[in-house]
């Protein structure tokens, strides 16, 4: 199977449409070629694309070329952001908590599976009511912890 071209359609206001047509005329290409170029760059740079008018790009390039004091770092793309250590620590804490919760979930799943297997094994067993009468498990419970209306004796 080869690559199939897909069609993307969306609405823009009239002013934006006129501006896009002007861009296409300046570059002597069709309006759809403008969008194809943009989409190709967007895919190539993993969504990290900024649309900047060419005149601004030329001004920025000229400013960056003449300075050697580190202004080029401000013009780099994609932009970088300093993240506080507290944010990083919180992120790491949340990752550890996530791992712990996943482990607990796995344990609970294993326990449920064990109970289901046990239930399947004991499915054919017959439970006699006389055997229940011989059970004194309730005598060991503190009477304050058990509601009398729910006791079976």
Coordinates of N, CA, C and O in Angstrom, one line a residue:
X1 N 0.8 -1.2 0.0 CA 0.0 0.0 0.0 C 0.9 1.2 0.0 O 1.8 1.4 0.8
X2 N 0.6 2.2 -0.8 CA 1.4 3.4 -0.9 C 0.8 4.5 0.0 O -0.2 4.3 0.6
X3 N 1.5 5.6 0.0 CA 1.0 6.7 0.7 C -0.2 7.3 0.0 O -0.1 7.5 -1.2
X4 N -1.3 7.5 0.7 CA -2.4 8.1 0.1 C -2.5 9.6 0.7 O -2.3 9.8 1.9
X5 N -2.8 10.5 -0.2 CA -2.9 11.9 0.2 C -4.3 12.0 0.9 O -5.3 11.5 0.4
X6 N -4.3 12.8 1.9 CA -5.6 13.0 2.6 C -5.9 14.5 2.5 O -5.0 15.4 2.3
X7 N -7.2 14.9 2.6 CA -7.6 16.2 2.4 C -8.0 16.8 3.8 O -8.7 16.1 4.6
X8 N -7.5 17.9 4.1 CA -7.8 18.6 5.4 C -8.6 19.9 5.0 O -8.2 20.6 4.1
X9 N -9.7 20.1 5.7 CA -10.5 21.3 5.4 C -10.8 22.0 6.7 O -11.1 21.4 7.7
X10 N -10.8 23.3 6.6 CA -11.1 24.1 7.8 C -11.6 25.5 7.3 O -11.4 25.9 6.2
X11 N -12.1 26.2 8.3 CA -12.6 27.6 7.9 C -11.8 28.6 8.6 O -11.3 28.5 9.7
X12 N -11.6 29.7 7.9 CA -10.9 30.9 8.4 C -11.7 32.1 8.1 O -12.5 32.1 7.2
X13 N -11.5 33.2 8.9 CA -12.2 34.4 8.6 C -11.7 35.1 7.3 O -10.6 34.7 6.8
X14 N -12.4 36.0 6.8 CA -12.0 36.6 5.5 C -10.7 37.3 5.5 O -9.9 37.2 4.5
X15 N -10.4 38.0 6.6 CA -9.1 38.7 6.7 C -7.9 37.7 6.7 O -6.9 37.9 6.0
X16 N -8.1 36.6 7.4 CA -7.0 35.6 7.4 C -6.8 35.0 6.0 O -5.7 34.7 5.5
X17 N -8.0 34.7 5.3 CA -7.9 34.2 4.0 C -7.2 35.1 3.0 O -6.3 34.7 2.2
X18 N -7.5 36.4 3.1 CA -6.8 37.4 2.3 C -5.3 37.4 2.5 O -4.5 37.5 1.6
X19 N -5.0 37.3 3.8 CA -3.6 37.3 4.2 C -2.9 36.1 3.6 O -1.7 36.2 3.1
X20 N -3.5 35.0 3.7 CA -2.9 33.7 3.2 C -2.8 33.8 1.7 O -1.8 33.3 1.1
X21 N -3.8 34.4 1.0 CA -3.6 34.6 -0.5 C -2.5 35.5 -0.8 O -1.7 35.2 -1.8
X22 N -2.3 36.5 0.0 CA -1.2 37.4 -0.3 C 0.2 36.7 -0.1 O 1.1 36.9 -0.9
X23 N 0.3 35.8 0.9 CA 1.5 35.1 1.1 C 1.7 34.1 -0.1 O 2.9 34.0 -0.6
X24 N 0.7 33.5 -0.5 CA 0.8 32.6 -1.7 C 1.2 33.4 -2.9 O 2.1 32.9 -3.7
X25 N 0.7 34.6 -3.1 CA 1.1 35.4 -4.3 C 2.5 35.8 -4.2 O 3.2 35.8 -5.2
X26 N 2.9 36.2 -3.0 CA 4.3 36.7 -2.8 C 5.3 35.6 -3.1 O 6.4 35.8 -3.7
X27 N 5.0 34.3 -2.8 CA 5.8 33.2 -3.0 C 5.6 32.6 -4.4 O 6.3 31.6 -4.7
X28 N 4.6 33.1 -5.1 CA 4.3 32.6 -6.4 C 3.9 31.1 -6.4 O 4.4 30.3 -7.2
X29 N 3.1 30.7 -5.4 CA 2.7 29.3 -5.3 C 1.2 29.4 -5.0 O 0.6 30.4 -4.7
X30 N 0.6 28.2 -5.1 CA -0.9 28.2 -4.8 C -1.1 28.2 -3.3 O -0.2 27.9 -2.5
X31 N -2.3 28.5 -3.0 CA -2.7 28.6 -1.6 C -2.6 27.2 -0.9 O -2.1 27.1 0.2
X32 N -2.9 26.2 -1.6 CA -2.8 24.8 -1.0 C -1.3 24.5 -0.8 O -1.0 23.7 0.1
X33 N -0.4 25.0 -1.7 CA 1.0 24.7 -1.5 C 1.5 25.4 -0.2 O 2.4 24.8 0.5
X34 N 0.9 26.5 0.2 CA 1.3 27.2 1.4 C 1.0 26.2 2.6 O 1.8 26.0 3.5
X35 N -0.2 25.7 2.6 CA -0.6 24.8 3.6 C 0.2 23.5 3.6 O 0.6 23.0 4.7
X36 N 0.5 22.9 2.4 CA 1.3 21.7 2.4 C 2.7 22.0 2.9 O 3.2 21.2 3.7
X37 N 3.3 23.1 2.6 CA 4.6 23.5 3.2 C 4.6 23.6 4.7 O 5.4 23.1 5.4
X38 N 3.5 24.2 5.2 CA 3.4 24.4 6.6 C 3.2 23.0 7.3 O 3.9 22.7 8.3
X39 N 2.4 22.2 6.7 CA 2.1 20.8 7.3 C 3.4 20.0 7.2 O 3.7 19.3 8.2
X40 N 4.1 20.1 6.1 CA 5.4 19.3 6.0 C 6.4 19.7 7.1 O 7.0 18.9 7.7
X41 N 6.5 21.0 7.3 CA 7.4 21.5 8.3 C 6.9 21.1 9.7 O 7.7 20.8 10.6
X42 N 5.6 21.2 9.9 CA 5.1 20.8 11.2 C 5.4 19.4 11.5 O 5.8 19.0 12.6
X43 N 5.2 18.5 10.5 CA 5.5 17.1 10.7 C 7.0 16.9 10.9 O 7.5 16.1 11.8
X44 N 7.8 17.5 10.1 CA 9.3 17.4 10.2 C 9.9 17.8 11.5 O 10.8 17.2 12.1
X45 N 9.3 18.8 12.2 CA 9.8 19.3 13.4 C 8.9 18.9 14.6 O 8.9 19.5 15.7
X46 N 8.1 17.9 14.4 CA 7.3 17.3 15.5 C 6.4 18.3 16.2 O 6.3 18.4 17.4
X47 N 5.8 19.1 15.4 CA 4.8 20.1 15.9 C 5.4 21.3 16.5 O 4.7 22.2 17.0
X48 N 6.7 21.5 16.4 CA 7.4 22.7 17.0 C 7.7 23.7 15.9 O 8.9 23.9 15.6
X49 N 6.7 24.3 15.3 CA 6.9 25.2 14.2 C 6.2 26.5 14.6 O 5.1 26.5 15.1
X50 N 6.9 27.6 14.3 CA 6.3 28.9 14.6 C 6.2 29.6 13.2 O 7.1 29.6 12.4
X51 N 5.0 30.2 13.0 CA 4.8 31.0 11.8 C 5.2 32.4 12.0 O 4.7 33.1 12.9
X52 N 6.3 32.8 11.3 CA 6.9 34.1 11.5 C 6.9 34.8 10.1 O 7.4 34.2 9.2
X53 N 6.5 36.0 10.0 CA 6.6 36.7 8.7 C 8.1 36.8 8.3 O 8.9 36.9 9.1
X54 N 8.3 36.7 7.0 CA 9.7 36.7 6.5 C 10.5 37.9 6.9 O 11.7 37.9 7.2
X55 N 9.8 39.1 6.9 CA 10.5 40.3 7.2 C 11.0 40.3 8.7 O 12.0 40.8 9.0
X56 N 10.2 39.7 9.6 CA 10.6 39.5 10.9 C 11.8 38.6 11.1 O 12.7 38.7 11.9
X57 N 11.7 37.5 10.3 CA 12.8 36.5 10.3 C 14.1 37.1 9.8 O 15.1 36.9 10.4
X58 N 14.0 38.0 8.8 CA 15.2 38.6 8.3 C 15.8 39.6 9.3 O 17.0 39.7 9.5
X59 N 14.9 40.3 10.0 CA 15.4 41.2 11.1 C 16.0 40.5 12.2 O 17.1 40.8 12.7
X60 N 15.4 39.4 12.6 CA 15.9 38.6 13.7 C 17.3 38.0 13.3 O 18.2 37.9 14.1
X61 N 17.4 37.5 12.1 CA 18.6 36.9 11.6 C 19.8 37.9 11.6 O 20.9 37.7 12.0
X62 N 19.4 39.2 11.2 CA 20.4 40.2 11.1 C 20.9 40.6 12.5 O 22.1 40.8 12.8
X63 N 19.9 40.7 13.5 CA 20.3 41.0 14.9 C 21.2 39.9 15.5 O 22.1 40.2 16.2
X64 N 20.8 38.7 15.2 CA 21.5 37.5 15.8 C 22.9 37.4 15.2 O 23.9 37.0 15.9
X65 N 23.1 37.7 13.9 CA 24.4 37.5 13.2 C 25.4 38.5 13.7 O 26.6 38.2 13.8
X66 N 25.0 39.7 14.1 CA 25.9 40.8 14.5 C 26.3 40.7 15.9 O 27.3 41.3 16.3
X67 N 25.6 39.9 16.7 CA 26.0 39.9 18.2 C 26.6 38.6 18.5 O 26.2 37.5 18.0
X68 N 27.6 38.6 19.4 CA 28.3 37.4 19.8 C 28.2 37.2 21.3 O 29.0 36.5 21.9
X69 N 27.2 37.9 21.9 CA 27.1 37.8 23.4 C 26.0 36.8 23.8 O 25.6 36.9 25.0
X70 N 25.6 35.9 23.0 CA 24.7 34.9 23.4 C 23.3 35.1 23.1 O 22.4 34.4 23.5
X71 N 23.0 36.1 22.2 CA 21.6 36.4 21.8 C 21.1 35.3 20.9 O 19.9 35.2 20.8
X72 N 22.0 34.5 20.3 CA 21.5 33.4 19.4 C 20.7 32.4 20.2 O 19.8 31.8 19.6
X73 N 21.0 32.3 21.5 CA 20.2 31.3 22.3 C 18.8 31.7 22.4 O 17.9 30.9 22.5
X74 N 18.5 33.0 22.4 CA 17.2 33.5 22.5 C 16.4 33.2 21.2 O 15.2 33.1 21.2
X75 N 17.1 33.1 20.1 CA 16.5 32.9 18.8 C 16.4 31.5 18.4 O 15.8 31.1 17.4
X76 N 16.9 30.6 19.2 CA 16.9 29.2 18.9 C 15.5 28.6 18.9 O 14.6 29.1 19.6
X77 N 15.3 27.6 18.1 CA 14.0 27.0 18.1 C 14.1 25.5 18.2 O 15.0 25.0 17.6
X78 N 13.4 24.8 19.0 CA 12.3 25.3 19.8 C 12.9 26.0 21.0 O 14.0 25.8 21.5
X79 N 12.0 26.9 21.6 CA 12.5 27.7 22.7 C 12.7 26.8 24.0 O 12.0 25.8 24.1
X80 N 13.6 27.2 24.8 CA 13.8 26.4 26.0 C 13.3 27.2 27.2 O 13.2 28.4 27.2
X81 N 12.9 26.4 28.2 CA 12.3 27.0 29.4 C 12.9 26.4 30.6 O 13.2 25.2 30.7
X82 N 13.3 27.2 31.6 CA 13.8 26.7 32.9 C 12.7 26.2 33.7 O 11.7 26.9 33.9
X83 N 12.9 25.0 34.3 CA 11.8 24.4 35.1 C 12.4 24.4 36.5 O 13.5 23.9 36.8
X84 N 11.6 24.9 37.5 CA 12.0 24.9 38.9 C 12.3 23.4 39.4 O 11.6 22.5 39.0
X85 N 13.2 23.3 40.3 CA 13.5 22.0 40.9 C 12.3 21.4 41.6 O 12.2 20.2 41.6
X86 N 11.5 22.2 42.2 CA 10.4 21.7 42.9 C 9.4 21.0 42.0 O 8.8 20.0 42.3
X87 N 9.3 21.5 40.7 CA 8.4 20.9 39.7 C 9.0 19.5 39.4 O 8.3 18.6 39.3
X88 N 10.3 19.5 39.2 CA 10.9 18.2 38.8 C 10.8 17.2 39.9 O 10.5 16.0 39.7
X89 N 11.0 17.6 41.2 CA 10.8 16.7 42.3 C 9.4 16.2 42.4 O 9.2 15.0 42.7
X90 N 8.4 17.1 42.2 CA 7.0 16.7 42.3 C 6.7 15.7 41.1 O 6.0 14.7 41.3
X91 N 7.3 16.0 40.0 CA 7.1 15.0 38.8 C 7.7 13.6 39.2 O 7.0 12.6 38.9
X92 N 8.9 13.6 39.7 CA 9.5 12.4 40.1 C 8.7 11.6 41.2 O 8.5 10.4 41.2
X93 N 8.2 12.4 42.2 CA 7.3 11.8 43.2 C 6.1 11.2 42.6 O 5.7 10.1 43.0
X94 N 5.5 11.9 41.7 CA 4.3 11.4 41.1 C 4.6 10.1 40.2 O 3.8 9.2 40.2
X95 N 5.8 10.1 39.6 CA 6.1 8.9 38.9 C 6.3 7.7 39.8 O 5.9 6.6 39.5
X96 N 7.0 7.9 41.0 CA 7.1 6.8 41.9 C 5.8 6.4 42.5 O 5.5 5.2 42.6
X97 N 4.9 7.3 42.7 CA 3.6 7.0 43.2 C 2.8 6.2 42.2 O 2.1 5.2 42.5
X98 N 3.0 6.6 40.9 CA 2.3 5.8 39.8 C 2.8 4.4 39.7 O 2.1 3.4 39.6
X99 N 4.2 4.2 39.9 CA 4.7 2.9 39.9 C 4.2 2.1 41.0 O 3.8 0.9 40.8
X100 N 4.1 2.7 42.2 CA 3.6 2.0 43.4 C 2.1 1.6 43.1 O 1.7 0.4 43.5
X101 N 1.3 2.5 42.6 CA -0.1 2.1 42.4 C -0.2 1.0 41.3 O -1.1 0.2 41.4
X102 N 0.6 1.1 40.3 CA 0.6 0.0 39.3 C 0.9 -1.4 39.9 O 0.3 -2.4 39.6
X103 N 1.9 -1.4 40.8 CA 2.3 -2.6 41.5 C 1.1 -3.1 42.4 O 0.8 -4.3 42.4
X104 N 0.4 -2.2 43.1 CA -0.7 -2.5 43.9 C -1.8 -3.1 43.0 O -2.5 -4.1 43.3
X105 N -2.0 -2.5 41.8 CA -3.1 -2.9 40.9 C -2.8 -4.3 40.4 O -3.7 -5.2 40.4
X106 N -1.5 -4.6 40.1 CA -1.1 -5.9 39.7 C -1.4 -7.0 40.8 O -1.8 -8.1 40.5
X107 N -1.0 -6.6 42.1 CA -1.3 -7.5 43.2 C -2.8 -7.8 43.3 O -3.2 -8.9 43.6
X108 N -3.6 -6.7 43.2 CA -5.1 -6.9 43.4 C -5.6 -7.8 42.2 O -6.5 -8.6 42.5
X109 N -5.1 -7.6 41.0 CA -5.5 -8.4 39.9 C -5.2 -9.9 40.2 O -5.9 -10.8 39.9
X110 N -3.9 -10.1 40.7 CA -3.5 -11.5 41.0 C -4.4 -12.1 42.1 O -4.8 -13.2 42.0
X111 N -4.8 -11.3 43.1 CA -5.6 -11.7 44.2 C -7.0 -12.1 43.6 O -7.6 -13.1 44.0
X112 N -7.6 -11.2 42.8 CA -8.9 -11.5 42.2 C -8.8 -12.7 41.3 O -9.8 -13.6 41.4
X113 N -7.8 -12.9 40.6 CA -7.6 -14.1 39.8 C -7.6 -15.4 40.7 O -8.2 -16.4 40.4
X114 N -6.9 -15.3 41.8 CA -6.8 -16.4 42.7 C -8.1 -16.7 43.3 O -8.5 -17.8 43.4
X115 N -8.9 -15.7 43.7 CA -10.2 -15.9 44.2 C -11.2 -16.5 43.2 O -12.0 -17.3 43.5
X116 N -11.1 -16.0 42.0 CA -11.9 -16.6 40.9 C -11.6 -18.1 40.7 O -12.5 -18.9 40.5
X117 N -10.3 -18.4 40.7 CA -9.9 -19.8 40.5 C -10.4 -20.6 41.7 O -10.9 -21.7 41.5
X118 N -10.3 -20.1 42.9 CA -10.8 -20.8 44.1 C -12.3 -21.0 44.0 O -12.8 -22.0 44.4
X119 N -13.0 -20.0 43.6 CA -14.4 -20.0 43.4 C -14.8 -21.1 42.4 O -15.8 -21.9 42.6
X120 N -14.1 -21.2 41.3 CA -14.4 -22.2 40.3 C -14.1 -23.6 40.9 O -14.8 -24.5 40.6
X121 N -13.0 -23.7 41.7 CA -12.7 -25.0 42.3 C -13.8 -25.4 43.3 O -14.1 -26.6 43.4
X122 N -14.3 -24.5 44.0 CA -15.3 -24.8 45.1 C -16.7 -24.7 44.6 O -17.6 -24.9 45.4
X123 N -16.9 -24.5 43.3 CA -18.2 -24.4 42.8 C -19.1 -25.6 43.0 O -20.3 -25.6 43.2
X124 N -18.5 -26.8 42.9 CA -19.2 -28.0 43.1 C -19.4 -28.5 44.5 O -20.1 -29.4 44.8
X125 N -18.8 -27.7 45.5 CA -18.9 -28.1 46.9 C -20.3 -27.8 47.4 O -20.9 -26.8 47.0
X126 N -20.8 -28.6 48.3 CA -22.1 -28.4 48.9 C -21.9 -27.9 50.3 O -21.1 -28.4 51.1
X127 N -22.6 -26.8 50.6 CA -22.5 -26.2 51.9 C -23.7 -26.5 52.7 O -24.8 -26.1 52.2
X128 N -23.6 -27.1 53.8 CA -24.7 -27.5 54.6 C -25.0 -26.4 55.7 O -24.1 -25.9 56.3
X129 N -26.2 -26.1 55.9 CA -26.6 -25.1 56.9 C -26.2 -25.5 58.3 O -25.9 -24.7 59.1
X130 N -26.2 -26.8 58.6 CA -25.8 -27.3 59.9 C -24.3 -27.0 60.2 O -24.0 -26.7 61.3
X131 N -23.5 -27.0 59.1 CA -22.1 -26.6 59.3 C -22.0 -25.2 59.7 O -21.1 -24.8 60.4
X132 N -22.9 -24.3 59.1 CA -22.8 -22.9 59.5 C -23.2 -22.7 60.9 O -22.6 -21.8 61.6
X133 N -24.1 -23.5 61.5 CA -24.5 -23.3 62.9 C -23.3 -23.6 63.8 O -23.2 -23.1 64.9
X134 N -22.4 -24.5 63.4 CA -21.3 -24.9 64.3 C -20.2 -23.8 64.3 O -19.3 -23.9 65.1
X135 N -20.3 -22.9 63.4 CA -19.2 -21.8 63.3 C -19.4 -20.8 64.4 O -20.5 -20.2 64.6
X136 N -18.4 -20.6 65.3 CA -18.5 -19.6 66.3 C -17.6 -18.4 66.1 O -17.0 -17.8 67.0
X137 N -17.4 -18.0 64.8 CA -16.5 -16.9 64.5 C -17.0 -15.6 65.1 O -16.2 -14.7 65.4
X138 N -18.3 -15.5 65.3 CA -18.8 -14.2 65.8 C -18.6 -14.1 67.3 O -18.7 -13.0 67.8
X139 N -18.4 -15.1 68.0 CA -18.2 -15.0 69.5 C -16.9 -14.3 69.8 O -16.7 -13.7 70.8
X140 N -15.9 -14.3 68.8 CA -14.6 -13.7 69.1 C -14.7 -12.2 68.8 O -13.8 -11.4 69.2
X141 N -15.8 -11.7 68.1 CA -15.9 -10.3 67.8 C -16.3 -9.5 69.0 O -17.1 -9.9 69.8
X142 N -15.9 -8.3 69.2 CA -16.3 -7.4 70.2 C -17.7 -6.9 69.9 O -18.0 -6.5 68.8
X143 N -18.6 -6.9 70.9 CA -20.0 -6.6 70.6 C -20.1 -5.1 70.2 O -21.1 -4.8 69.6
X144 N -19.2 -4.3 70.6 CA -19.3 -2.9 70.2 C -19.0 -2.6 68.7 O -19.5 -1.7 68.1
X145 N -18.3 -3.5 68.1 CA -17.9 -3.4 66.7 C -18.9 -4.0 65.8 O -18.9 -3.7 64.6
X146 N -19.9 -4.7 66.3 CA -20.8 -5.4 65.4 C -22.2 -4.9 65.7 O -22.6 -4.8 66.9
X147 N -22.9 -4.6 64.7 CA -24.3 -4.1 64.8 C -25.2 -5.4 65.0 O -25.2 -6.3 64.1
X148 N -25.9 -5.4 66.1 CA -26.7 -6.6 66.4 C -27.8 -6.9 65.3 O -28.2 -8.1 65.1
X149 N -28.2 -5.9 64.6 CA -29.3 -6.2 63.6 C -28.8 -7.0 62.4 O -29.6 -7.5 61.6
X150 N -27.5 -7.1 62.3 CA -26.9 -7.8 61.2 C -26.2 -9.1 61.5 O -25.6 -9.7 60.7
X151 N -26.3 -9.6 62.8 CA -25.7 -10.8 63.2 C -26.6 -12.0 62.9 O -27.8 -11.9 63.0
X152 N -25.9 -13.1 62.5 CA -26.6 -14.3 62.2 C -26.1 -15.3 63.3 O -25.0 -15.5 63.5
X153 N -27.1 -15.9 64.1 CA -26.7 -16.8 65.1 C -27.6 -18.0 65.1 O -28.7 -18.0 64.8

